[in-house]
Amino acid sequence: MARWQPETTQRLIVAAVDLFTEQGYDATTVAQIAERAGVTKSTFFRHFSDKRELLVAGQETLSRLLAEGIAEAPADASPLQAVAAGLERASSAMGPANRELGPRLRAAIAASTELQERDALKSVGLAAAMTAALVARGVPDPTAHLAAELGVLAFKRGYAQWSESDRDDTRGLAYHALSALRDLRTATASLG
Amino acid sequence: MARWQPETTQRLIVAAVDLFTEQGYDATTVAQIAERAGVTKSTFFRHFSDKRELLVAGQETLSRLLAEGIAEAPADASPLQAVAAGLERASSAMGPANRELGPRLRAAIAASTELQERDALKSVGLAAAMTAALVARGVPDPTAHLAAELGVLAFKRGYAQWSESDRDDTRGLAYHALSALRDLRTATASLG
């Protein structure tokens, strides 16, 4: 029955992240992840090509949503307003399961250099996607690059705040990400 | 005689980067790197614990120099002036050999996901070192984090411009890094 389970992808991700935290990334096998998630190995391989892929899965989706939000922002939007539109679009794809995953994911990453490298490259990919979308709007470099980096920082800070906040706080990821973006914008005035 | 060669570390790095570009990171062995550099495997292992370490080698030094420059900036320096002092300190450690290595290193990184991940985590490490040094000066978050990210961007942009510039351009890395930092500072005014 597992193959028809709608939440299988999410269960595999949670199982993998928990195992990475408990015993390390290297020591964790696909068989263990499948077992923890209550599915067969062949079910795992219908969802992901390997255990590394499992961590990359969300990146293409996030990059696409960030870029789409930037591309579809009003023509007179400033670079940072366009970035805000990208953050809102990407945030709309993140639900309660993503919120629950946050602290576990951070623990797994903190425990593994390999996952830290993977996570760092993910940020580079998100920044590149946003930079390209801003350049396509006519934003010159280095403003485009700078705005994209602020967007990545805001998304990461917003995600951390959202996933660590009280569960009776019903404000979504978009609220926290845009709030972090405003804080970063304000901080530019103090750079000197 | 190889063990007394003062430039052995640099030769090993150049040999490794060239081999990574030619045949990929995974396919390159320590034995091949040593052979290309004209030294024995045991000489390699006196300099580096493995081929991965070879790429990380400069990171601790750079992080230390960036942090020292920030720590020793005048007490009334703004966050970005302190970052500039860090960039100057780190730049002073980079000579002609580092300049020659730039294009080769970028080619090797472009060809390997593993090296991209390693390089991305290096940037995270440099940003963390600068953030900590700024916080120690009393710069509040997120200004410290933002200033550190600008510093990393400026160092990377400056290094690219320096290593790609005409060889009769005798301006050092510090000139290019500080110039990039000024451009990024100026760009903050166009964020909207």
Short mmCIF file of C-alpha atoms in Angstrom, two decimals:
data_model
loop_
_atom_site.label_atom_id
_atom_site.label_comp_id
_atom_site.label_asym_id
_atom_site.label_seq_id
_atom_site.Cartn_x
_atom_site.Cartn_y
_atom_site.Cartn_z
CA MET A 1 0.00 0.00 0.00
CA ALA A 2 2.95 2.30 0.62
CA ARG A 3 3.28 3.28 -3.01
CA TRP A 4 -0.11 5.00 -2.92
CA GLN A 5 0.57 6.88 0.30
CA PRO A 6 0.30 10.59 -0.60
CA GLU A 7 2.75 11.63 2.12
CA THR A 8 5.47 9.14 1.17
CA THR A 9 7.91 11.77 -0.08
CA GLN A 10 7.58 13.73 3.13
CA ARG A 11 7.90 10.60 5.29
CA LEU A 12 11.06 9.57 3.46
CA ILE A 13 12.56 13.02 4.02
CA VAL A 14 11.73 13.02 7.73
CA ALA A 15 13.07 9.46 8.15
CA ALA A 16 16.29 10.35 6.35
CA VAL A 17 16.87 13.56 8.29
CA ASP A 18 16.29 11.77 11.60
CA LEU A 19 18.70 8.96 10.67
CA PHE A 20 21.33 11.46 9.49
CA THR A 21 21.08 13.16 12.89
CA GLU A 22 21.19 9.92 14.88
CA GLN A 23 23.99 8.10 13.09
CA GLY A 24 25.49 10.46 10.51
CA TYR A 25 24.98 10.89 6.78
CA ASP A 26 27.67 8.44 5.67
CA ALA A 27 26.47 5.61 7.91
CA THR A 28 22.85 5.90 6.76
CA THR A 29 21.72 3.61 3.94
CA VAL A 30 18.76 3.82 1.59
CA ALA A 31 17.51 0.53 3.10
CA GLN A 32 17.47 2.09 6.58
CA ILE A 33 15.65 5.19 5.36
CA ALA A 34 13.03 3.08 3.60
CA GLU A 35 12.55 0.87 6.66
CA ARG A 36 12.17 3.85 9.00
CA ALA A 37 9.60 5.36 6.65
CA GLY A 38 7.78 2.04 6.44
CA VAL A 39 8.23 1.54 2.69
CA THR A 40 10.29 -0.75 0.48
CA LYS A 41 13.60 0.18 -1.14
CA SER A 42 11.94 0.13 -4.55
CA THR A 43 9.42 2.69 -3.27
CA PHE A 44 12.33 4.86 -2.16
CA PHE A 45 13.80 4.66 -5.64
CA ARG A 46 10.51 5.69 -7.22
CA HIS A 47 10.83 8.95 -5.31
CA PHE A 48 14.60 9.63 -5.23
CA SER A 49 17.63 8.43 -7.18
CA ASP A 50 19.80 8.23 -4.02
CA LYS A 51 20.06 9.55 -0.46
CA ARG A 52 21.85 12.72 -1.60
CA GLU A 53 19.08 13.53 -4.09
CA LEU A 54 16.64 13.44 -1.23
CA LEU A 55 18.25 16.58 0.16
CA VAL A 56 18.37 18.40 -3.16
CA ALA A 57 14.78 17.63 -4.08
CA GLY A 58 13.32 20.92 -2.92
CA GLN A 59 15.97 23.13 -4.45
CA GLU A 60 14.75 23.19 -8.05
CA THR A 61 11.21 23.92 -6.91
CA LEU A 62 12.33 26.73 -4.62
CA SER A 63 14.57 28.24 -7.31
CA ARG A 64 11.74 28.14 -9.83
CA LEU A 65 9.24 29.76 -7.45
CA LEU A 66 11.68 32.49 -6.40
CA ALA A 67 12.46 33.29 -10.04
CA GLU A 68 8.79 33.26 -11.06
CA GLY A 69 7.82 35.61 -8.25
CA ILE A 70 10.60 38.01 -9.29
CA ALA A 71 9.69 37.80 -12.98
CA GLU A 72 6.01 38.50 -12.34
CA ALA A 73 6.50 41.42 -9.95
CA PRO A 74 5.07 44.72 -11.25
CA ALA A 75 7.25 46.46 -13.85
CA ASP A 76 7.89 49.39 -11.50
CA ALA A 77 8.89 47.21 -8.53
CA SER A 78 12.31 47.98 -7.06
CA PRO A 79 14.90 45.17 -6.97
CA LEU A 80 14.07 44.44 -3.33
CA GLN A 81 10.31 44.59 -3.97
CA ALA A 82 10.82 42.00 -6.71
CA VAL A 83 12.84 39.84 -4.32
CA ALA A 84 10.01 40.17 -1.79
CA ALA A 85 7.57 38.91 -4.44
CA GLY A 86 9.88 35.93 -5.02
CA LEU A 87 10.01 35.17 -1.31
CA GLU A 88 6.21 35.30 -1.09
CA ARG A 89 5.85 32.92 -4.02
CA ALA A 90 8.36 30.43 -2.61
CA SER A 91 6.87 30.68 0.90
CA SER A 92 3.45 29.71 -0.41
CA ALA A 93 4.85 26.24 -1.21
CA MET A 94 6.00 25.61 2.36
CA GLY A 95 3.43 24.10 4.69
CA PRO A 96 3.29 22.61 8.20
CA ALA A 97 5.45 19.61 7.22
CA ASN A 98 8.27 21.96 6.13
CA ARG A 99 7.89 23.84 9.39
CA GLU A 100 8.21 20.66 11.45
CA LEU A 101 11.27 19.61 9.48
CA GLY A 102 13.26 22.79 10.21
CA PRO A 103 14.86 21.98 13.60
CA ARG A 104 15.59 18.35 12.58
CA LEU A 105 17.17 19.49 9.33
CA ARG A 106 19.36 22.03 11.14
CA ALA A 107 20.51 19.36 13.62
CA ALA A 108 21.40 16.96 10.80
CA ILE A 109 23.30 19.67 8.91
CA ALA A 110 25.17 20.78 12.03
CA ALA A 111 26.40 17.21 12.49
CA SER A 112 27.72 16.58 8.97
CA THR A 113 30.30 18.42 6.87
CA GLU A 114 28.88 16.75 3.78
CA LEU A 115 25.42 18.12 4.51
CA GLN A 116 26.88 21.55 5.31
CA GLU A 117 28.52 21.59 1.89
CA ARG A 118 25.30 20.46 0.22
CA ASP A 119 23.36 23.13 2.10
CA ALA A 120 25.88 25.84 1.21
CA LEU A 121 25.67 24.98 -2.48
CA LYS A 122 21.88 25.06 -2.24
CA SER A 123 22.10 28.68 -1.07
CA VAL A 124 24.44 29.47 -3.98
CA GLY A 125 21.89 27.94 -6.38
CA LEU A 126 19.00 29.95 -4.92
CA ALA A 127 21.05 33.16 -5.14
CA ALA A 128 21.99 32.40 -8.76
CA ALA A 129 18.35 31.80 -9.70
CA MET A 130 17.30 35.11 -8.14
CA THR A 131 20.22 37.02 -9.65
CA ALA A 132 19.32 35.74 -13.14
CA ALA A 133 15.65 36.67 -12.65
CA LEU A 134 16.63 40.18 -11.52
CA VAL A 135 19.07 40.66 -14.43
CA ALA A 136 16.26 39.59 -16.79
CA ARG A 137 14.21 42.49 -15.33
CA GLY A 138 17.02 44.87 -16.24
CA VAL A 139 18.54 45.20 -12.76
CA PRO A 140 22.27 45.87 -13.26
CA ASP A 141 25.07 43.99 -11.55
CA PRO A 142 26.14 44.18 -8.70
CA THR A 143 22.72 45.38 -7.50
CA ALA A 144 21.09 42.20 -8.81
CA HIS A 145 23.63 39.99 -7.04
CA LEU A 146 23.35 41.97 -3.82
CA ALA A 147 19.53 41.90 -3.84
CA ALA A 148 19.60 38.14 -4.46
CA GLU A 149 22.00 37.56 -1.55
CA LEU A 150 19.72 39.57 0.72
CA GLY A 151 16.86 37.41 -0.51
CA VAL A 152 18.68 34.19 0.40
CA LEU A 153 19.62 35.53 3.83
CA ALA A 154 16.03 36.63 4.43
CA PHE A 155 14.62 33.28 3.33
CA LYS A 156 16.99 31.35 5.62
CA ARG A 157 16.41 33.65 8.59
CA GLY A 158 12.67 33.63 7.99
CA TYR A 159 12.59 29.83 7.76
CA ALA A 160 14.55 29.50 11.01
CA GLN A 161 12.24 31.93 12.83
CA TRP A 162 9.12 30.30 11.43
CA SER A 163 10.13 26.73 12.24
CA GLU A 164 11.24 27.67 15.76
CA SER A 165 8.26 29.85 16.66
CA ASP A 166 5.41 28.75 18.93
CA ARG A 167 2.91 26.54 17.18
CA ASP A 168 0.11 28.92 18.19
CA ASP A 169 1.85 31.58 16.08
CA THR A 170 -0.08 31.15 12.85
CA ARG A 171 1.87 33.66 10.77
CA GLY A 172 3.28 31.86 7.77
CA LEU A 173 6.78 31.68 6.34
CA ALA A 174 6.09 34.66 4.06
CA TYR A 175 5.55 36.89 7.09
CA HIS A 176 8.88 35.87 8.66
CA ALA A 177 10.86 36.02 5.41
CA LEU A 178 9.57 39.49 4.50
CA SER A 179 10.19 40.68 8.03
CA ALA A 180 13.79 39.43 7.82
CA LEU A 181 14.18 41.16 4.43
CA ARG A 182 13.03 44.47 5.95
CA ASP A 183 15.48 44.04 8.85
CA LEU A 184 18.33 43.45 6.40
CA ARG A 185 17.31 46.45 4.31
CA THR A 186 17.27 48.58 7.46
CA ALA A 187 20.70 47.23 8.42
CA THR A 188 22.23 48.55 5.18
CA ALA A 189 21.86 52.05 6.68
CA SER A 190 24.23 51.07 9.52
CA LEU A 191 27.03 49.67 7.37
CA GLY A 192 28.92 52.95 7.27
CA MET B 1 65.31 16.75 -2.49
CA ALA B 2 61.61 17.51 -2.96
CA ARG B 3 60.95 17.73 0.76
CA TRP B 4 63.12 20.84 1.03
CA GLN B 5 61.54 22.60 -1.93
CA PRO B 6 60.02 25.81 -0.50
CA GLU B 7 57.34 25.94 -3.18
CA THR B 8 56.17 22.35 -2.74
CA THR B 9 52.81 23.28 -1.23
CA GLN B 10 52.05 25.61 -4.10
CA ARG B 11 53.19 23.06 -6.70
CA LEU B 12 50.96 20.40 -5.18
CA ILE B 13 47.99 22.76 -5.30
CA VAL B 14 48.61 23.70 -8.94
CA ALA B 15 49.11 20.04 -9.94
CA ALA B 16 45.90 19.03 -8.15
CA VAL B 17 43.81 21.83 -9.63
CA ASP B 18 45.06 21.05 -13.14
CA LEU B 19 44.30 17.33 -12.72
CA PHE B 20 40.84 18.07 -11.31
CA THR B 21 40.15 20.16 -14.40
CA GLU B 22 41.51 17.59 -16.84
CA GLN B 23 39.97 14.43 -15.44
CA GLY B 24 37.62 15.38 -12.62
CA TYR B 25 37.99 15.46 -8.87
CA ASP B 26 36.81 11.89 -8.21
CA ALA B 27 39.14 10.34 -10.79
CA THR B 28 42.23 12.12 -9.46
CA THR B 29 44.39 10.24 -6.96
CA VAL B 30 46.96 11.49 -4.49
CA ALA B 31 49.57 9.43 -6.39
CA GLN B 32 48.77 11.33 -9.60
CA ILE B 33 48.94 14.70 -7.88
CA ALA B 34 52.31 13.85 -6.33
CA GLU B 35 53.66 12.60 -9.66
CA ARG B 36 52.51 15.72 -11.53
CA ALA B 37 54.14 17.90 -8.87
CA GLY B 38 57.34 15.83 -9.06
CA VAL B 39 57.26 14.64 -5.46
CA THR B 40 56.60 11.34 -3.68
CA LYS B 41 53.30 10.36 -2.08
CA SER B 42 54.89 10.61 1.33
CA THR B 43 55.88 14.21 0.55
CA PHE B 44 52.24 14.88 -0.35
CA PHE B 45 51.15 13.49 3.01
CA ARG B 46 53.62 15.70 4.86
CA HIS B 47 51.72 18.69 3.42
CA PHE B 48 48.09 17.51 3.28
CA SER B 49 46.06 14.73 4.91
CA ASP B 50 44.15 14.00 1.66
CA LYS B 51 43.17 15.56 -1.66
CA ARG B 52 40.15 17.26 -0.17
CA GLU B 53 42.26 18.91 2.53
CA LEU B 54 44.36 20.42 -0.22
CA LEU B 55 41.42 22.59 -1.20
CA VAL B 56 40.58 23.62 2.35
CA ALA B 57 44.16 24.51 3.27
CA GLY B 58 43.87 28.22 2.61
CA GLN B 59 40.54 28.67 4.37
CA GLU B 60 41.73 28.74 7.97
CA THR B 61 44.46 31.22 7.08
CA LEU B 62 42.06 33.49 5.20
CA SER B 63 39.49 33.32 8.01
CA ARG B 64 42.12 34.20 10.58
CA LEU B 65 43.47 37.14 8.57
CA LEU B 66 39.99 38.52 7.84
CA ALA B 67 39.08 38.29 11.52
CA GLU B 68 42.37 39.84 12.67
CA GLY B 69 42.00 42.77 10.28
CA ILE B 70 38.46 43.39 11.55
CA ALA B 71 39.50 43.07 15.21
CA GLU B 72 42.38 45.51 14.82
CA ALA B 73 40.49 48.19 12.87
CA PRO B 74 40.24 51.54 14.73
CA ALA B 75 37.60 51.62 17.46
CA ASP B 76 35.56 54.23 15.57
CA ALA B 77 35.61 52.31 12.27
CA SER B 78 32.15 51.58 10.80
CA PRO B 79 31.21 47.92 10.19
CA LEU B 80 32.14 48.23 6.51
CA GLN B 81 35.42 50.02 7.30
CA ALA B 82 36.29 47.13 9.61
CA VAL B 83 35.44 44.67 6.84
CA ALA B 84 37.68 46.66 4.49
CA ALA B 85 40.52 46.32 7.01
CA GLY B 86 39.92 42.56 7.06
CA LEU B 87 40.03 42.40 3.27
CA GLU B 88 43.30 44.33 3.22
CA ARG B 89 44.84 42.00 5.77
CA ALA B 90 43.76 38.86 3.91
CA SER B 91 44.82 40.30 0.54
CA SER B 92 48.33 40.88 1.81
CA ALA B 93 48.77 37.09 2.05
CA MET B 94 47.91 36.53 -1.62
CA GLY B 95 50.81 36.76 -4.07
CA PRO B 96 51.48 36.06 -7.77
CA ALA B 97 51.03 32.29 -7.31
CA ASN B 98 47.49 32.85 -5.98
CA ARG B 99 46.80 35.15 -8.90
CA GLU B 100 47.92 32.53 -11.44
CA LEU B 101 45.82 29.89 -9.73
CA GLY B 102 42.53 31.83 -10.07
CA PRO B 103 41.38 30.86 -13.58
CA ARG B 104 42.49 27.22 -13.12
CA LEU B 105 40.68 26.98 -9.83
CA ARG B 106 37.48 28.42 -11.32
CA ALA B 107 37.65 25.91 -14.20
CA ALA B 108 38.11 22.99 -11.80
CA ILE B 109 35.23 24.17 -9.60
CA ALA B 110 32.94 24.71 -12.60
CA ALA B 111 33.53 21.07 -13.64
CA SER B 112 32.79 19.40 -10.29
CA THR B 113 29.72 19.48 -8.06
CA GLU B 114 31.87 18.23 -5.18
CA LEU B 115 34.25 21.17 -5.57
CA GLN B 116 31.32 23.58 -5.90
CA GLU B 117 29.98 22.31 -2.60
CA ARG B 118 33.42 22.60 -0.99
CA ASP B 119 33.81 26.13 -2.36
CA ALA B 120 30.34 27.16 -1.20
CA LEU B 121 31.07 25.96 2.33
CA LYS B 122 34.36 27.87 2.25
CA SER B 123 32.41 31.08 1.64
CA VAL B 124 30.09 30.24 4.53
CA GLY B 125 33.15 29.76 6.75
CA LEU B 126 34.68 33.09 5.74
CA ALA B 127 31.37 34.87 6.35
CA ALA B 128 31.04 33.22 9.77
CA ALA B 129 34.57 34.28 10.75
CA MET B 130 33.89 37.90 9.75
CA THR B 131 30.46 37.93 11.42
CA ALA B 132 31.99 36.71 14.69
CA ALA B 133 34.76 39.34 14.50
CA LEU B 134 32.21 42.10 13.88
CA VAL B 135 29.95 40.93 16.72
CA ALA B 136 33.02 40.96 18.99
CA ARG B 137 33.40 44.67 18.07
CA GLY B 138 29.82 45.28 19.22
CA VAL B 139 28.20 45.36 15.77
CA PRO B 140 24.63 44.10 16.23
CA ASP B 141 23.00 41.40 14.17
CA PRO B 142 21.84 41.49 11.33
CA THR B 143 24.24 44.34 10.44
CA ALA B 144 27.23 42.15 11.32
CA HIS B 145 25.96 39.29 9.17
CA LEU B 146 25.16 41.62 6.27
CA ALA B 147 28.55 43.37 6.41
CA ALA B 148 30.29 39.97 6.48
CA GLU B 149 28.33 38.77 3.43
CA LEU B 150 29.30 41.94 1.57
CA GLY B 151 32.90 41.23 2.56
CA VAL B 152 32.77 37.70 1.13
CA LEU B 153 31.18 38.92 -2.11
CA ALA B 154 33.80 41.67 -2.40
CA PHE B 155 36.67 39.27 -1.77
CA LYS B 156 35.40 36.80 -4.40
CA ARG B 157 34.71 39.53 -6.97
CA GLY B 158 38.03 41.19 -6.26
CA TYR B 159 39.90 37.90 -6.58
CA ALA B 160 38.21 37.16 -9.93
CA GLN B 161 39.03 40.63 -11.29
CA TRP B 162 42.60 40.48 -10.02
CA SER B 163 43.36 37.03 -11.39
CA GLU B 164 41.79 37.83 -14.76
CA SER B 165 43.36 41.26 -15.20
CA ASP B 166 46.30 41.99 -17.52
CA ARG B 167 49.61 41.00 -16.03
CA ASP B 168 50.93 44.54 -16.57
CA ASP B 169 48.21 45.70 -14.15
CA THR B 170 50.24 45.78 -10.95
CA ARG B 171 47.42 46.75 -8.61
CA GLY B 172 47.14 44.04 -5.95
CA LEU B 173 44.21 42.02 -4.69
CA ALA B 174 43.50 44.59 -1.97
CA TYR B 175 42.79 47.25 -4.61
CA HIS B 176 40.30 45.02 -6.43
CA ALA B 177 38.60 43.73 -3.27
CA LEU B 178 38.13 47.22 -1.79
CA SER B 179 36.91 48.49 -5.14
CA ALA B 180 34.33 45.67 -5.24
CA LEU B 181 33.30 46.48 -1.66
CA ARG B 182 32.70 50.13 -2.63
CA ASP B 183 30.62 49.03 -5.63
CA LEU B 184 28.49 46.80 -3.40
CA ARG B 185 28.05 49.60 -0.86
CA THR B 186 26.95 51.93 -3.64
CA ALA B 187 24.54 49.27 -4.92
CA THR B 188 22.70 49.21 -1.57
CA ALA B 189 21.31 52.63 -2.51
CA SER B 190 19.57 51.10 -5.58
CA LEU B 191 17.86 48.24 -3.74
CA GLY B 192 14.66 50.19 -3.24
#
